[in-house]
Coordinates of C-alpha atoms in Angstrom, one line a residue:
X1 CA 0.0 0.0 0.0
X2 CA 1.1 2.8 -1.2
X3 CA -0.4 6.4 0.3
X4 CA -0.5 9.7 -2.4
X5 CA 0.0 12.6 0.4
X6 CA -1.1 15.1 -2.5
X7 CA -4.5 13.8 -3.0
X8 CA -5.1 14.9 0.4
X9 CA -3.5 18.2 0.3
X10 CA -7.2 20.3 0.8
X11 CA -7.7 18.8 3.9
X12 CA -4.1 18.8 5.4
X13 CA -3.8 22.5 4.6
X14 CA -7.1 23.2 6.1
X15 CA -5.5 21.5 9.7
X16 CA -2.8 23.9 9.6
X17 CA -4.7 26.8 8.8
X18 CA -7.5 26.1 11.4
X19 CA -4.1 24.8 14.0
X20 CA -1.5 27.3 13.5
X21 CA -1.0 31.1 15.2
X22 CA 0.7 31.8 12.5
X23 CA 1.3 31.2 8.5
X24 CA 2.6 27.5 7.6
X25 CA 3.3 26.3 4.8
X26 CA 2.9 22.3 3.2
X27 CA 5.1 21.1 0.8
X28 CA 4.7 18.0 -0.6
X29 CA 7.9 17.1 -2.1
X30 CA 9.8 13.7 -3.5
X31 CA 12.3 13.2 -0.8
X32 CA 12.9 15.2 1.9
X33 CA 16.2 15.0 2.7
X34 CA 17.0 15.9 -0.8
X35 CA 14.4 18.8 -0.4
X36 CA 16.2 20.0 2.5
X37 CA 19.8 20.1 1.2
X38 CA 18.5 21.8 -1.9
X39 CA 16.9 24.8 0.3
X40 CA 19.9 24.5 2.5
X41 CA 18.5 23.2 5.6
X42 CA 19.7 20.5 7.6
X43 CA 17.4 17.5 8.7
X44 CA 18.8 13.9 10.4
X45 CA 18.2 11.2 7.9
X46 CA 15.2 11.0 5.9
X47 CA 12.1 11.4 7.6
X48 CA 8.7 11.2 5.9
X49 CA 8.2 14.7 7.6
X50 CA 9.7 17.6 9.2
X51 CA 9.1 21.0 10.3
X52 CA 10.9 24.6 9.5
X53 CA 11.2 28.0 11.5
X54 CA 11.0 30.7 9.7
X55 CA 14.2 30.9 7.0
X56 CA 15.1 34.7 6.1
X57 CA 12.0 35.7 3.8
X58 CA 10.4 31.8 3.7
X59 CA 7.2 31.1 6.3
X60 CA 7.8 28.4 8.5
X61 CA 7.0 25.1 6.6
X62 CA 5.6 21.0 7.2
X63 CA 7.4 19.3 4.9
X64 CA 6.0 16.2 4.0
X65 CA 7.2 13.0 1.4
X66 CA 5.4 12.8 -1.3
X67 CA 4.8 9.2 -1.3
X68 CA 4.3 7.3 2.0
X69 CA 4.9 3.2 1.6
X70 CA 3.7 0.9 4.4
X71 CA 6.8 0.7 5.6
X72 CA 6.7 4.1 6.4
X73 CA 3.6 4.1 8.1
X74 CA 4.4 1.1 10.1
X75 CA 7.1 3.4 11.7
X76 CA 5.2 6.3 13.0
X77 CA 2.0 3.5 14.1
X78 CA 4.2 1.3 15.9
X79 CA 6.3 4.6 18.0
X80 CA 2.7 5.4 18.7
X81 CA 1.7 1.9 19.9
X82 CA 4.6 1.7 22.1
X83 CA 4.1 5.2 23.4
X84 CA 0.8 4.0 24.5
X85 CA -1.7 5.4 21.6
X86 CA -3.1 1.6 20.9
X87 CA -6.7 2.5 20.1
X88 CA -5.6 6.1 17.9
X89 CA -3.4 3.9 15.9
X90 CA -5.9 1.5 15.4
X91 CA -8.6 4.2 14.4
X92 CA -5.4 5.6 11.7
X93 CA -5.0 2.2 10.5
X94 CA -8.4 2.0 8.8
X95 CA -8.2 6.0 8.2
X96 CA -5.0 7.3 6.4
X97 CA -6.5 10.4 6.2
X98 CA -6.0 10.7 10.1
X99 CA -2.6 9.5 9.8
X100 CA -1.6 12.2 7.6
X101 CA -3.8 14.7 10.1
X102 CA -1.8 13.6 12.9
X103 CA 1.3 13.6 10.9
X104 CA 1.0 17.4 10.1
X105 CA -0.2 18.2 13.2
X106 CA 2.7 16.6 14.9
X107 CA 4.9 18.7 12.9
X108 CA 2.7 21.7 13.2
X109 CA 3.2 21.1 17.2
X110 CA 6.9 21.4 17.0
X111 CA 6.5 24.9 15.4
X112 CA 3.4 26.1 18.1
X113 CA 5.6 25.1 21.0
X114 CA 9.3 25.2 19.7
X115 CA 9.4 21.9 21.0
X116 CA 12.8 19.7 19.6
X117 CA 12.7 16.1 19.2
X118 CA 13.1 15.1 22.6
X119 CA 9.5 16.1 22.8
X120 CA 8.0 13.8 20.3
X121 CA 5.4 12.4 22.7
X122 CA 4.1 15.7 23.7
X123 CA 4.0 16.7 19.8
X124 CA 1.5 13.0 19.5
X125 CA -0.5 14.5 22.6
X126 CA -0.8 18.4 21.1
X127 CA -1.7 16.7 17.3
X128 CA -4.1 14.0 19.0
X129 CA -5.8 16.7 20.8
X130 CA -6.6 18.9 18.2
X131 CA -8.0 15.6 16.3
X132 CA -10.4 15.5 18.9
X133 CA -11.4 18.8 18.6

């Protein structure tokens, strides 16, 4: 299974506009890693998504890959499962669209609360809450 992040783009750019304080942008791009050296930013690895700070002139940004395998989602479910999230990963298995949700709302969270990644599992709390909402 593979998931097309772009035919869900309407609906991830209305989370971040009804989410964030202030402008975000979505890209959608092919690899993010590569996306990221081209704009010269610097990311660890590859992840299937990352968030930006404002950059000079450029809003801050999600940046999300293009193509997600189910490899990829297998990832992201299972640090959720171990984290404790059992019956929101189960609901995300069945409904990619929330996965992407929460994906771009984890992201988003980062940028609300300038949180790093030591604070993934409050990013999965901030994203899951605004789900609910």
């Amino acid at each position: 299974m593979e998931v097309q992040v772009d035919d869900h783009r309407e609906v991830l750019v209305s989370e971040l506009l009804r989410h964030a304080t202030q402008a975000v942008s979505l890209e959608i791009v092919p690899d993010v890693a590569e996306w990221a050296k081209a704009n010269h930013v610097t990311v660890v690895g590859n992840p299937i998504a990352t968030s930006l700070p404002v950059r000079g002139q450029l809003p801050r940004a999600v940046v999300v890959r293009a193509k997600l395998s189910e490899g990829d989602l297998s990832g992201v479910l299972g640090r959720l499962d171990f984290s404790g999230h059992w019956g929101e990963t189960r609901e995300m298995r069945k409904d990619l669209v929330m996965f992407l949700r929460h994906l771009v709302l984890h992201e988003l969270a980062h940028l609300e609360n300038n949180w790093g990644q030591s604070r993934e599992d409050d990013c999965d709390e901030w994203a899951f809450a605004r789900l609910a909402a």
